[in-house]
Tab-separated table of C-alpha atoms and ligand atoms in Angstrom:
chain	number	residue	atom	x	y	z
H	1	UNK	CA	0.000	0.000	0.000
H	2	UNK	CA	1.362	3.428	-0.914
H	3	UNK	CA	1.710	6.254	1.596
H	4	UNK	CA	-1.307	8.102	0.296
H	5	UNK	CA	-3.477	4.963	0.222
H	6	UNK	CA	-2.624	4.229	3.809
H	7	UNK	CA	-3.384	7.833	4.818
H	8	UNK	CA	-6.720	7.656	2.953
H	9	UNK	CA	-7.581	4.367	4.677
H	10	UNK	CA	-6.827	5.854	8.121
H	11	UNK	CA	-8.996	8.851	7.393
H	12	UNK	CA	-11.851	6.653	6.098
H	13	UNK	CA	-11.677	4.661	9.332
H	14	UNK	CA	-11.718	7.862	11.393
H	15	UNK	CA	-14.801	9.024	9.490
H	16	UNK	CA	-16.520	5.642	9.939
H	17	UNK	CA	-15.763	5.761	13.682
H	18	UNK	CA	-17.343	9.206	13.933
H	19	UNK	CA	-14.091	11.026	14.768
H	20	UNK	CA	-14.864	13.264	11.806
H	21	UNK	CA	-18.585	13.850	11.497
H	22	UNK	CA	-20.572	14.981	8.453
H	23	UNK	CA	-19.834	18.659	7.844
H	24	UNK	CA	-16.479	18.568	9.699
H	25	UNK	CA	-13.497	20.080	7.936
H	26	UNK	CA	-10.496	17.814	7.374
H	27	UNK	CA	-7.074	19.191	8.294
H	28	UNK	CA	-5.748	21.702	5.754
H	29	UNK	CA	-3.044	20.375	3.423
H	30	UNK	CA	-0.388	22.141	5.473
H	31	UNK	CA	-1.717	20.813	8.802
H	32	UNK	CA	-2.003	17.302	7.402
H	33	UNK	CA	1.603	17.408	6.103
H	34	UNK	CA	2.814	18.490	9.518
H	35	UNK	CA	0.718	15.969	11.480
H	36	UNK	CA	1.466	13.008	9.241
H	37	UNK	CA	5.017	13.940	8.156
H	38	UNK	CA	4.186	13.532	4.455
H	39	UNK	CA	4.373	15.752	1.365
H	40	UNK	CA	1.483	17.923	0.074
H	41	UNK	CA	1.216	15.599	-2.972
H	42	UNK	CA	0.540	12.629	-0.672
H	43	UNK	CA	-2.177	14.513	1.206
H	44	UNK	CA	-3.773	15.692	-2.054
H	45	UNK	CA	-3.795	12.169	-3.469
H	46	UNK	CA	-5.321	10.786	-0.264
H	47	UNK	CA	-8.015	13.462	-0.329
H	48	UNK	CA	-8.744	12.820	-4.033
H	49	UNK	CA	-9.196	9.137	-3.224
H	50	UNK	CA	-11.670	9.909	-0.437
H	51	UNK	CA	-13.466	12.373	-2.684
H	52	UNK	CA	-13.788	9.766	-5.434
H	53	UNK	CA	-15.278	7.384	-2.840
H	54	UNK	CA	-17.849	10.043	-1.932
H	55	UNK	CA	-16.639	10.332	1.658
H	56	UNK	CA	-15.503	13.956	1.448
H	57	UNK	CA	-15.946	16.940	-0.832
H	58	UNK	CA	-13.843	19.977	-1.693
H	59	UNK	CA	-15.289	23.426	-1.041
H	60	UNK	CA	-13.641	26.133	-3.179
H	61	UNK	CA	-11.061	28.170	-1.224
H	62	UNK	CA	-12.219	26.604	2.017
H	63	UNK	CA	-10.929	23.029	2.311
H	64	UNK	CA	-12.213	19.471	2.409
H	65	UNK	CA	-15.365	18.485	4.287
H	66	UNK	CA	-16.852	15.183	5.377
H	67	UNK	CA	-19.961	14.258	3.389
H	68	UNK	CA	-23.182	13.251	5.046
H	69	UNK	CA	-23.705	9.517	5.205
H	70	UNK	CA	-26.642	8.216	3.220
H	71	UNK	CA	-29.626	7.932	5.519
H	72	UNK	CA	-30.514	4.418	6.612
H	73	UNK	CA	-34.294	4.343	6.461
H	74	UNK	CA	-35.552	3.599	9.895
H	75	UNK	CA	-38.549	5.913	9.683
H	76	UNK	CA	-41.292	5.351	7.074
H	77	UNK	CA	-42.785	7.882	4.644
H	78	UNK	CA	-45.807	10.062	5.429
H	79	UNK	CA	-49.199	8.752	4.338
H	80	UNK	CA	-51.072	10.376	1.400
H	81	UNK	CA	-53.473	13.129	2.447
H	82	UNK	CA	-57.245	12.575	2.512
H	83	UNK	CA	-58.940	15.964	2.317
H	84	UNK	CA	-62.697	16.236	2.693
H	85	UNK	CA	-64.362	16.841	-0.655
H	86	UNK	CA	-66.464	20.050	-0.848
H	87	UNK	CA	-64.857	23.310	-1.904
H	88	UNK	CA	-64.429	25.812	0.886
H	89	UNK	CA	-63.687	29.496	1.275
H	90	UNK	CA	-60.162	30.139	2.368
H	91	UNK	CA	-58.999	32.038	5.423
H	92	UNK	CA	-55.238	31.932	5.850
H	93	UNK	CA	-53.943	32.354	9.294
H	94	UNK	CA	-51.891	34.887	11.239
H	95	UNK	CA	-49.457	32.029	11.746
H	96	UNK	CA	-47.919	32.684	8.334
H	97	UNK	CA	-46.978	36.211	9.407
H	98	UNK	CA	-45.557	34.974	12.750
H	99	UNK	CA	-43.408	32.474	10.905
H	100	UNK	CA	-42.029	35.012	8.486
H	101	UNK	CA	-41.123	37.246	11.433
H	102	UNK	CA	-39.294	34.345	13.127
H	103	UNK	CA	-37.056	33.793	10.063
H	104	UNK	CA	-35.350	37.150	10.259
H	105	UNK	CA	-33.176	36.399	13.273
H	106	UNK	CA	-29.693	35.750	11.940
H	107	UNK	CA	-28.641	33.888	15.049
H	108	UNK	CA	-31.496	31.394	14.670
H	109	UNK	CA	-31.579	28.214	12.607
H	110	UNK	CA	-34.199	28.792	9.864
H	111	UNK	CA	-35.513	25.272	9.273
H	112	UNK	CA	-38.970	26.777	8.690
H	113	UNK	CA	-37.701	29.052	5.960
H	114	UNK	CA	-38.798	28.879	2.317
H	115	UNK	CA	-35.299	30.082	1.313
H	116	UNK	CA	-31.951	28.317	1.082
H	117	UNK	CA	-28.777	29.490	2.742
H	118	UNK	CA	-27.962	32.807	1.007
H	119	UNK	CA	-24.271	31.896	0.857
H	120	UNK	CA	-25.109	29.243	-1.776
H	121	UNK	CA	-25.877	31.887	-4.412
H	122	UNK	CA	-23.250	33.479	-6.708
H	123	UNK	CA	-24.005	36.923	-5.315
H	124	UNK	CA	-20.610	38.415	-6.192
H	125	UNK	CA	-20.940	37.364	-9.858
H	126	UNK	CA	-24.453	38.786	-9.892
H	127	UNK	CA	-23.212	42.032	-8.410
H	128	UNK	CA	-20.695	42.289	-11.248
H	129	UNK	CA	-23.439	41.592	-13.789
H	130	UNK	CA	-25.624	44.252	-12.213
H	131	UNK	CA	-22.863	46.868	-12.223
H	132	UNK	CA	-21.859	46.048	-15.813
H	133	UNK	CA	-25.472	46.092	-17.017
H	134	UNK	CA	-26.101	49.464	-15.377
H	135	UNK	CA	-22.897	50.952	-16.843
H	136	UNK	CA	-24.040	49.897	-20.305
H	137	UNK	CA	-27.659	50.976	-19.813
H	138	UNK	CA	-28.973	52.953	-22.763
H	139	UNK	CA	-31.335	55.596	-21.268
H	140	UNK	CA	-33.968	54.630	-23.870
H	141	UNK	CA	-34.164	51.155	-22.364
H	142	UNK	CA	-36.078	52.582	-19.392
H	143	UNK	CA	-38.855	53.348	-21.842
H	144	UNK	CA	-38.362	50.490	-24.296
H	145	UNK	CA	-38.267	47.912	-21.508
H	146	UNK	CA	-41.803	48.762	-20.491
H	147	UNK	CA	-44.016	45.808	-21.446
H	148	UNK	CA	-43.192	43.456	-23.034
H	149	UNK	CA	-39.941	43.835	-21.036
H	150	UNK	CA	-36.252	43.022	-21.387
H	151	UNK	CA	-35.908	41.057	-24.637
H	152	UNK	CA	-32.488	39.619	-23.840
H	153	UNK	CA	-33.922	38.133	-20.679
H	154	UNK	CA	-36.895	36.734	-22.564
H	155	UNK	CA	-34.573	35.059	-25.063
H	156	UNK	CA	-32.497	33.601	-22.235
H	157	UNK	CA	-35.660	32.256	-20.617
H	158	UNK	CA	-36.703	30.719	-23.947
H	159	UNK	CA	-33.258	29.099	-24.137
H	160	UNK	CA	-33.807	27.500	-20.717
H	161	UNK	CA	-37.003	25.943	-22.058
H	162	UNK	CA	-35.120	24.734	-25.136
H	163	UNK	CA	-32.409	23.150	-22.952
H	164	UNK	CA	-35.249	21.109	-21.413
H	165	UNK	CA	-36.697	20.236	-24.827
H	166	UNK	CA	-39.623	22.693	-24.963
H	167	UNK	CA	-39.904	25.124	-27.835
H	168	UNK	CA	-41.988	28.195	-27.044
H	169	UNK	CA	-42.726	31.434	-28.794
H	170	UNK	CA	-41.424	34.693	-27.332
H	171	UNK	CA	-44.966	36.074	-27.292
H	172	UNK	CA	-45.931	33.493	-24.648
H	173	UNK	CA	-43.484	34.805	-22.045
H	174	UNK	CA	-44.611	37.472	-19.584
H	175	UNK	CA	-41.829	38.740	-17.322
H	176	UNK	CA	-42.778	39.513	-13.714
H	177	UNK	CA	-41.311	40.394	-10.298
H	178	UNK	CA	-40.660	36.773	-9.317
H	179	UNK	CA	-43.024	33.828	-9.715
H	180	UNK	CA	-45.521	35.082	-7.175
H	181	UNK	CA	-47.012	37.910	-9.260
H	182	UNK	CA	-46.991	35.568	-12.265
H	183	UNK	CA	-49.125	33.096	-10.309
H	184	UNK	CA	-51.516	35.829	-9.148
H	185	UNK	CA	-51.860	37.220	-12.680
H	186	UNK	CA	-52.534	33.786	-14.176
H	187	UNK	CA	-55.164	33.116	-11.540
H	188	UNK	CA	-56.796	36.462	-12.303
H	189	UNK	CA	-56.741	35.709	-16.043
H	190	UNK	CA	-58.803	32.508	-15.733
H	191	UNK	CA	-61.085	32.950	-12.702
H	192	UNK	CA	-63.753	35.245	-11.335
H	193	UNK	CA	-64.764	35.589	-7.684
H	194	UNK	CA	-66.840	32.644	-6.466
H	195	UNK	CA	-65.163	30.132	-8.845
H	196	UNK	CA	-63.585	26.961	-7.516
H	197	UNK	CA	-59.922	26.119	-8.041
H	198	UNK	CA	-58.256	22.734	-7.519
H	199	UNK	CA	-55.226	22.771	-5.241
H	200	UNK	CA	-53.053	20.053	-3.724
H	201	UNK	CA	-53.468	19.018	-0.118
H	202	UNK	CA	-51.247	20.150	1.533
H	203	UNK	CA	-50.313	23.132	-0.610
H	204	UNK	CA	-48.012	26.153	-0.537
H	205	UNK	CA	-49.695	28.785	1.637
H	206	UNK	CA	-49.294	31.435	-1.074
H	207	UNK	CA	-51.815	29.493	-3.196
H	208	UNK	CA	-54.240	29.695	-0.268
H	209	UNK	CA	-53.630	33.425	0.122
H	210	UNK	CA	-54.109	34.015	-3.604
H	211	UNK	CA	-57.454	32.173	-3.565
H	212	UNK	CA	-58.553	34.080	-0.488
H	213	UNK	CA	-57.629	37.397	-2.070
H	214	UNK	CA	-59.794	36.720	-5.132
H	215	UNK	CA	-62.751	35.230	-3.235
H	216	UNK	CA	-62.237	31.783	-4.802
H	217	UNK	CA	-63.181	28.407	-3.354
H	218	UNK	CA	-60.518	25.763	-2.826
H	219	UNK	CA	-61.068	22.155	-3.833
H	220	UNK	CA	-58.302	20.265	-2.061
H	221	UNK	CA	-57.284	17.017	-3.733
H	222	UNK	CA	-55.334	14.169	-2.116
H	223	UNK	CA	-51.600	14.414	-2.753
H	224	UNK	CA	-48.834	12.041	-1.772
H	225	UNK	CA	-45.246	12.808	-0.959
H	226	UNK	CA	-43.814	10.741	-3.827
H	227	UNK	CA	-45.812	11.354	-6.988
H	228	UNK	CA	-48.004	14.342	-6.168
H	229	UNK	CA	-51.716	14.777	-6.774
H	230	UNK	CA	-54.028	11.761	-7.101
H	231	UNK	CA	-55.147	11.829	-10.741
H	232	UNK	CA	-58.115	9.496	-10.091
H	233	UNK	CA	-59.498	11.931	-7.515
H	234	UNK	CA	-58.767	14.867	-9.780
H	235	UNK	CA	-60.713	13.187	-12.620
H	236	UNK	CA	-63.734	12.810	-10.286
H	237	UNK	CA	-63.547	16.475	-9.297
H	238	UNK	CA	-63.349	17.559	-12.938
H	239	UNK	CA	-66.413	15.440	-13.771
H	240	UNK	CA	-68.545	16.711	-10.919
H	241	UNK	CA	-67.437	20.226	-10.124
H	242	UNK	CA	-66.173	22.063	-13.204
H	243	UNK	CA	-63.422	24.025	-11.464
H	244	UNK	CA	-62.212	27.169	-13.224
H	245	UNK	CA	-58.564	26.143	-12.938
H	246	UNK	CA	-56.005	23.890	-11.238
H	247	UNK	CA	-52.979	25.269	-9.400
H	248	UNK	CA	-50.375	22.520	-9.003
H	249	UNK	CA	-46.686	22.131	-8.236
H	250	UNK	CA	-45.514	19.322	-10.487
H	251	UNK	CA	-41.820	19.336	-9.519
H	252	UNK	CA	-40.721	19.153	-5.860
H	253	UNK	CA	-43.978	20.315	-4.420
H	254	UNK	CA	-43.924	22.735	-1.511
H	255	UNK	CA	-44.300	21.435	1.247
H	256	UNK	CA	-44.177	17.677	0.408
H	257	UNK	CA	-41.265	17.605	-2.016
H	258	UNK	CA	-43.216	15.251	-4.307
H	259	UNK	CA	-42.178	14.865	-7.934
H	260	UNK	CA	-44.888	14.010	-10.441
H	261	UNK	CA	-43.347	11.459	-12.861
H	262	UNK	CA	-43.232	12.696	-16.467
H	263	UNK	CA	-45.761	10.104	-17.708
H	264	UNK	CA	-48.170	11.327	-15.011
H	265	UNK	CA	-47.670	14.914	-16.190
H	266	UNK	CA	-48.586	13.796	-19.697
H	267	UNK	CA	-51.765	12.123	-18.333
H	268	UNK	CA	-52.556	15.235	-16.284
H	269	UNK	CA	-52.366	17.483	-19.338
H	270	UNK	CA	-54.489	15.042	-21.383
H	271	UNK	CA	-57.114	14.981	-18.595
H	272	UNK	CA	-57.252	18.764	-18.291
H	273	UNK	CA	-57.365	19.141	-22.068
H	274	UNK	CA	-60.420	16.831	-22.200
H	275	UNK	CA	-62.172	19.064	-19.679
H	276	UNK	CA	-60.696	22.295	-21.059
H	277	UNK	CA	-59.538	23.367	-17.582
H	278	UNK	CA	-56.409	25.568	-17.459
H	279	UNK	CA	-53.426	24.545	-15.352
H	280	UNK	CA	-51.393	27.083	-13.410
H	281	UNK	CA	-48.135	25.159	-13.081
H	282	UNK	CA	-46.033	26.506	-10.220
H	283	UNK	CA	-42.537	25.251	-11.055
H	284	UNK	CA	-39.979	27.276	-9.106
H	285	UNK	CA	-38.030	24.193	-7.940
H	286	UNK	CA	-37.811	22.222	-11.214
H	287	UNK	CA	-34.113	23.051	-11.752
H	288	UNK	CA	-33.166	21.684	-8.319
H	289	UNK	CA	-33.299	17.990	-9.232
H	290	UNK	CA	-30.879	15.243	-8.160
H	291	UNK	CA	-28.955	13.148	-10.659
H	292	UNK	CA	-28.382	13.914	-14.321
H	293	UNK	CA	-31.846	14.232	-15.810
H	294	UNK	CA	-34.134	17.204	-15.382
H	295	UNK	CA	-37.788	16.418	-14.806
H	296	UNK	CA	-40.098	17.752	-17.516
H	297	UNK	CA	-42.813	20.294	-16.901
H	298	UNK	CA	-46.507	19.651	-17.611
H	299	UNK	CA	-46.104	22.599	-19.996
H	300	UNK	CA	-43.844	20.483	-22.200
H	301	UNK	CA	-46.828	18.176	-22.953
H	302	UNK	CA	-49.267	21.014	-23.655
H	303	UNK	CA	-50.397	21.376	-27.279
H	304	UNK	CA	-53.426	23.617	-26.681
H	305	UNK	CA	-51.926	26.519	-24.728
H	306	UNK	CA	-53.825	25.444	-21.572
H	307	UNK	CA	-50.827	25.379	-19.243
H	308	UNK	CA	-49.536	28.588	-17.656
H	309	UNK	CA	-46.064	27.684	-16.499
H	310	UNK	CA	-44.755	30.003	-13.728
H	311	UNK	CA	-41.148	30.074	-12.557
H	312	UNK	CA	-38.384	32.419	-11.408
H	313	UNK	CA	-34.720	32.755	-10.517
H	314	UNK	CA	-35.552	33.327	-6.836
H	315	UNK	CA	-34.800	29.769	-5.709
H	316	UNK	CA	-31.915	28.979	-8.011
H	317	UNK	CA	-29.878	32.108	-8.627
H	318	UNK	CA	-30.936	35.511	-7.427
H	319	UNK	CA	-33.127	35.725	-4.330
H	320	UNK	CA	-34.345	39.255	-3.761
H	321	UNK	CA	-33.781	40.284	-7.394
H	322	UNK	CA	-37.426	39.438	-8.015
H	323	UNK	CA	-37.098	38.170	-11.549
H	324	UNK	CA	-39.664	35.631	-12.716
H	325	UNK	CA	-42.046	34.913	-15.555
H	326	UNK	CA	-44.910	32.898	-16.870
H	327	UNK	CA	-45.174	31.072	-20.180
H	328	UNK	CA	-48.900	31.577	-20.286
H	329	UNK	CA	-49.990	29.750	-23.434
H	330	UNK	CA	-53.194	31.035	-24.969
H	331	UNK	CA	-53.723	33.334	-21.956
H	332	UNK	CA	-50.461	35.255	-22.442
H	333	UNK	CA	-51.996	38.391	-23.897
H	334	UNK	CA	-54.578	38.588	-21.126
H	335	UNK	CA	-51.863	38.108	-18.505
H	336	UNK	CA	-49.699	40.808	-20.136
H	337	UNK	CA	-52.635	43.235	-20.019
H	338	UNK	CA	-53.364	42.444	-16.383
H	339	UNK	CA	-49.685	43.032	-15.666
H	340	UNK	CA	-49.831	46.413	-17.343
H	341	UNK	CA	-52.755	47.368	-15.093
H	342	UNK	CA	-51.144	46.235	-11.850
H	343	UNK	CA	-47.343	46.016	-12.014
H	344	UNK	CA	-46.693	47.952	-15.213
H	345	UNK	CA	-43.343	46.261	-15.745
H	346	UNK	CA	-40.492	44.356	-14.081
H	347	UNK	CA	-37.527	46.061	-12.387
H	348	UNK	CA	-35.207	47.105	-15.206
H	349	UNK	CA	-31.850	46.846	-13.336
H	350	UNK	CA	-32.351	43.344	-11.932
H	351	UNK	CA	-33.825	41.996	-15.187
H	352	UNK	CA	-30.814	43.367	-17.041
H	353	UNK	CA	-28.411	41.907	-14.450
H	354	UNK	CA	-29.912	38.415	-14.631
H	355	UNK	CA	-29.973	38.599	-18.445
H	356	UNK	CA	-26.268	39.540	-18.467
H	357	UNK	CA	-25.405	36.760	-16.016
H	358	UNK	CA	-27.217	34.174	-18.128
H	359	UNK	CA	-25.572	35.437	-21.310
H	360	UNK	CA	-22.136	35.065	-19.710
H	361	UNK	CA	-22.808	31.338	-19.282
H	362	UNK	CA	-22.262	30.870	-15.549
H	363	UNK	CA	-25.725	29.536	-14.748
H	364	UNK	CA	-25.339	25.847	-15.565
H	365	UNK	CA	-22.075	25.322	-13.631
H	366	UNK	CA	-23.646	27.195	-10.703
H	367	UNK	CA	-26.750	24.965	-10.879
H	368	UNK	CA	-24.594	21.837	-10.907
H	369	UNK	CA	-22.804	22.971	-7.742
H	370	UNK	CA	-26.035	24.015	-6.084
H	371	UNK	CA	-27.733	20.679	-6.850
H	372	UNK	CA	-24.766	18.807	-5.343
H	373	UNK	CA	-24.801	20.944	-2.187
H	374	UNK	CA	-28.554	20.556	-1.771
H	375	UNK	CA	-28.324	16.773	-2.235
H	376	UNK	CA	-25.579	16.552	0.432
H	377	UNK	CA	-27.474	18.803	2.804
H	378	UNK	CA	-30.697	16.874	2.383
H	379	UNK	CA	-28.921	13.582	3.070
H	380	UNK	CA	-27.421	15.104	6.220
H	381	UNK	CA	-30.745	16.473	7.495
H	382	UNK	CA	-32.666	13.271	6.732
H	383	UNK	CA	-29.895	11.228	8.366
H	384	UNK	CA	-30.109	13.409	11.495
H	385	UNK	CA	-33.906	13.105	11.584
H	386	UNK	CA	-33.563	9.312	11.299
H	387	UNK	CA	-31.166	9.327	14.223
H	388	UNK	CA	-32.762	11.862	16.515
H	389	UNK	CA	-36.528	11.719	16.034
H	390	UNK	CA	-38.700	9.225	17.931
H	391	UNK	CA	-40.378	6.139	16.490
H	392	UNK	CA	-43.766	7.119	15.112
H	393	UNK	CA	-42.187	9.855	12.977
H	394	UNK	CA	-42.643	9.590	9.219
H	395	UNK	CA	-40.371	11.492	6.840
H	396	UNK	CA	-40.400	12.084	3.092
H	397	UNK	CA	-37.290	11.658	0.953
H	398	UNK	CA	-37.704	13.983	-2.046
H	399	UNK	CA	-35.651	13.652	-5.216
H	400	UNK	CA	-35.076	17.392	-5.427
H	401	UNK	CA	-35.893	20.809	-4.052
H	402	UNK	CA	-35.080	21.499	-0.404
H	403	UNK	CA	-38.040	20.578	1.755
H	404	UNK	CA	-38.853	17.448	3.689
H	405	UNK	CA	-42.251	16.724	5.218
H	406	UNK	CA	-42.555	15.070	8.606
H	407	UNK	CA	-45.657	13.458	10.010
H	408	UNK	CA	-46.014	12.521	13.678
H	409	UNK	CA	-48.617	10.736	15.715
H	410	UNK	CA	-51.852	12.637	16.063
H	411	UNK	CA	-51.201	13.888	19.607
H	412	UNK	CA	-48.345	16.107	18.379
H	413	UNK	CA	-49.384	19.733	17.922
H	414	UNK	CA	-47.137	21.325	15.294
H	415	UNK	CA	-48.140	24.859	16.297
H	416	UNK	CA	-47.107	24.248	19.919
H	417	UNK	CA	-43.954	22.701	18.506
H	418	UNK	CA	-43.339	25.838	16.425
H	419	UNK	CA	-43.532	28.106	19.492
H	420	UNK	CA	-41.390	25.780	21.620
H	421	UNK	CA	-38.757	25.552	18.852
H	422	UNK	CA	-38.834	29.325	18.279
H	423	UNK	CA	-38.072	29.830	21.984
H	424	UNK	CA	-34.933	27.739	21.386
H	425	UNK	CA	-33.850	29.751	18.339
H	426	UNK	CA	-35.041	27.233	15.709
H	427	UNK	CA	-37.827	27.846	13.228
H	428	UNK	CA	-39.997	25.140	11.654
H	429	UNK	CA	-42.998	25.380	9.332
H	430	UNK	CA	-46.049	23.836	11.028
H	431	UNK	CA	-48.479	21.779	8.907
H	432	UNK	CA	-51.628	23.955	9.301
H	433	UNK	CA	-49.919	26.695	7.266
H	434	UNK	CA	-50.389	24.488	4.234
H	435	UNK	CA	-54.087	23.793	4.584
H	436	UNK	CA	-57.288	25.731	3.927
H	437	UNK	CA	-58.914	24.023	6.926
H	438	UNK	CA	-56.273	23.909	9.612
H	439	UNK	CA	-55.337	20.306	8.838
H	440	UNK	CA	-51.888	18.692	9.166
H	441	UNK	CA	-51.652	19.806	12.801
H	442	UNK	CA	-49.345	16.822	13.420
H	443	UNK	CA	-47.004	17.596	10.490
H	444	UNK	CA	-44.131	19.975	9.858
H	445	UNK	CA	-42.018	21.020	6.868
H	446	UNK	CA	-38.259	21.307	7.355
H	447	UNK	CA	-35.919	23.228	5.086
H	448	UNK	CA	-32.836	21.208	4.069
H	449	UNK	CA	-31.231	24.104	2.195
H	450	UNK	CA	-29.048	25.343	5.046
H	451	UNK	CA	-25.328	24.586	4.833
H	452	UNK	CA	-24.763	21.595	7.097
H	453	UNK	CA	-23.072	22.364	10.403
H	454	UNK	CA	-23.083	21.343	14.045
H	455	UNK	CA	-25.512	24.193	14.673
H	456	UNK	CA	-28.012	22.724	12.196
H	457	UNK	CA	-27.555	19.235	13.636
H	458	UNK	CA	-28.093	20.555	17.186
H	459	UNK	CA	-31.278	22.275	15.995
H	460	UNK	CA	-32.574	18.954	14.630
H	461	UNK	CA	-31.681	17.189	17.877
H	462	UNK	CA	-33.668	19.822	19.753
H	463	UNK	CA	-36.747	19.521	17.579
H	464	UNK	CA	-36.527	15.727	17.880
H	465	UNK	CA	-36.563	16.092	21.677
H	466	UNK	CA	-39.532	18.458	21.585
H	467	UNK	CA	-41.424	15.985	19.388
H	468	UNK	CA	-40.514	13.097	21.714
H	469	UNK	CA	-41.959	15.072	24.635
H	470	UNK	CA	-45.276	15.247	22.795
H	471	UNK	CA	-45.201	11.549	21.834
H	472	UNK	CA	-44.411	10.093	25.257
H	473	UNK	CA	-45.589	6.579	24.402
H	474	UNK	CA	-43.274	6.275	21.413
H	475	UNK	CA	-40.038	4.425	21.931
H	476	UNK	CA	-37.164	6.852	22.276
H	477	UNK	CA	-34.663	7.466	19.520
H	478	UNK	CA	-31.857	4.868	19.602
H	479	UNK	CA	-29.250	7.644	19.859
C	1	LIG	C1	-43.966	26.792	-4.607
C	1	LIG	C2	-43.570	28.223	-4.670
C	1	LIG	N1	-44.045	28.998	-5.664
C	1	LIG	C3	-43.712	30.296	-5.776
C	1	LIG	C4	-42.879	30.895	-4.861
C	1	LIG	C5	-42.558	32.336	-5.011
C	1	LIG	O1	-41.481	32.500	-5.865
C	1	LIG	P1	-40.838	33.967	-6.102
C	1	LIG	O2	-39.993	34.251	-4.896
C	1	LIG	O3	-40.092	33.875	-7.358
C	1	LIG	O4	-41.975	34.940	-6.187
C	1	LIG	C6	-42.357	30.135	-3.803
C	1	LIG	C7	-41.495	30.752	-2.799
C	1	LIG	O5	-41.367	30.324	-1.675
C	1	LIG	C8	-42.715	28.770	-3.707
C	1	LIG	O6	-42.262	27.983	-2.729
């Protein structure tokens, strides 16, 4: 065995024995040379070997870190939801505002957050793109970029669709301040107050707020944490109720993390086409997949212009820049007009900055890094939940995005859990936030997008203990 192989073997044993834990930094090259009495080349080769085995990873300009171990599945998956059938008026709770307030404390651990760790974004590169774009700004652009908006950005967005095999016309794209206004505008384009809209159960609370704001009724349809909405149930609803629209998250649903398989998306579009019901496809997480193959959108199966695909750069590139869009099919002109009445246009500087960044070609390498980090972080969080949460916990294992959904026994009150965790500096997202009727009181959503650290692990240990206190009859965690 060579020197570097023997050093790599010793390190692998130290990692297996828990002397280096997931997220720990290995000694720097210089430290390792000193400790081990070997050359930098030997240390590098040993580290490359461990990296190739998936035990460690290099972080640019920072060093080598121990990877999370794949989670051994002790805890089962959550059960599919079973919402009651009739459509109901929506009243979203004050809880949503309390939770947003709790996320702003820097010292806290934001496991209830809808955002990933801000250090994972290429903010310096974006700053350069913003400065360069503003230096080059032709004063006439401030007038010419009024609707229909920044054309370079539109072309870059069209290119993203092409990369994923979908050819769209520029006239379909409406640029907005993030995905949220796009979703609201699409909803306004196809509904009138009193209409019913199909949503998933549970669903992202913004969908509930949007329905409430327009006086729409929600028809909640059963959704499972693997493959999304139950198409059989949806078909029954379409037969009996004639909803005005469906609002669904096909890729890495918030909060479940479910991924609708591509064949199911094709069936979904065929079903909606038969009933001529428009789909508002909320797809802000589609780029955050694991592995090599991007999931398709329902939009990619649409031949009739029925799907309004809404997305943004908020989750993947530029949080706070508020750059998003919809590819609104046959409703695009209506959506553009509604935009003119409400938002007028997007923000010219940030649209220009994102367009410049995309043109420079840094987006795909950034996405590859981000996907790797999110996969590692998710494995670490799920592993910690498996170790530190009591029996009786169920946890989802999504194939992308950065949320996991946890279900406990019925006696657990997720809102009490939220307040108890907040008192300890940890935020969580309690289940009732994601329901029009205060359901999922025994469920929580956790964010896995925070860079893994002891602090994050301690936060998970603490939530696990709080849950165990509310499930006293469950057998304690083995650790
Ligand atoms: C499912 C989903 N859709 C839309 C949005 C809003 O996206 P944006 O920030 O681009 O408005 C979010 C943000 O949390 C989300 O989770």
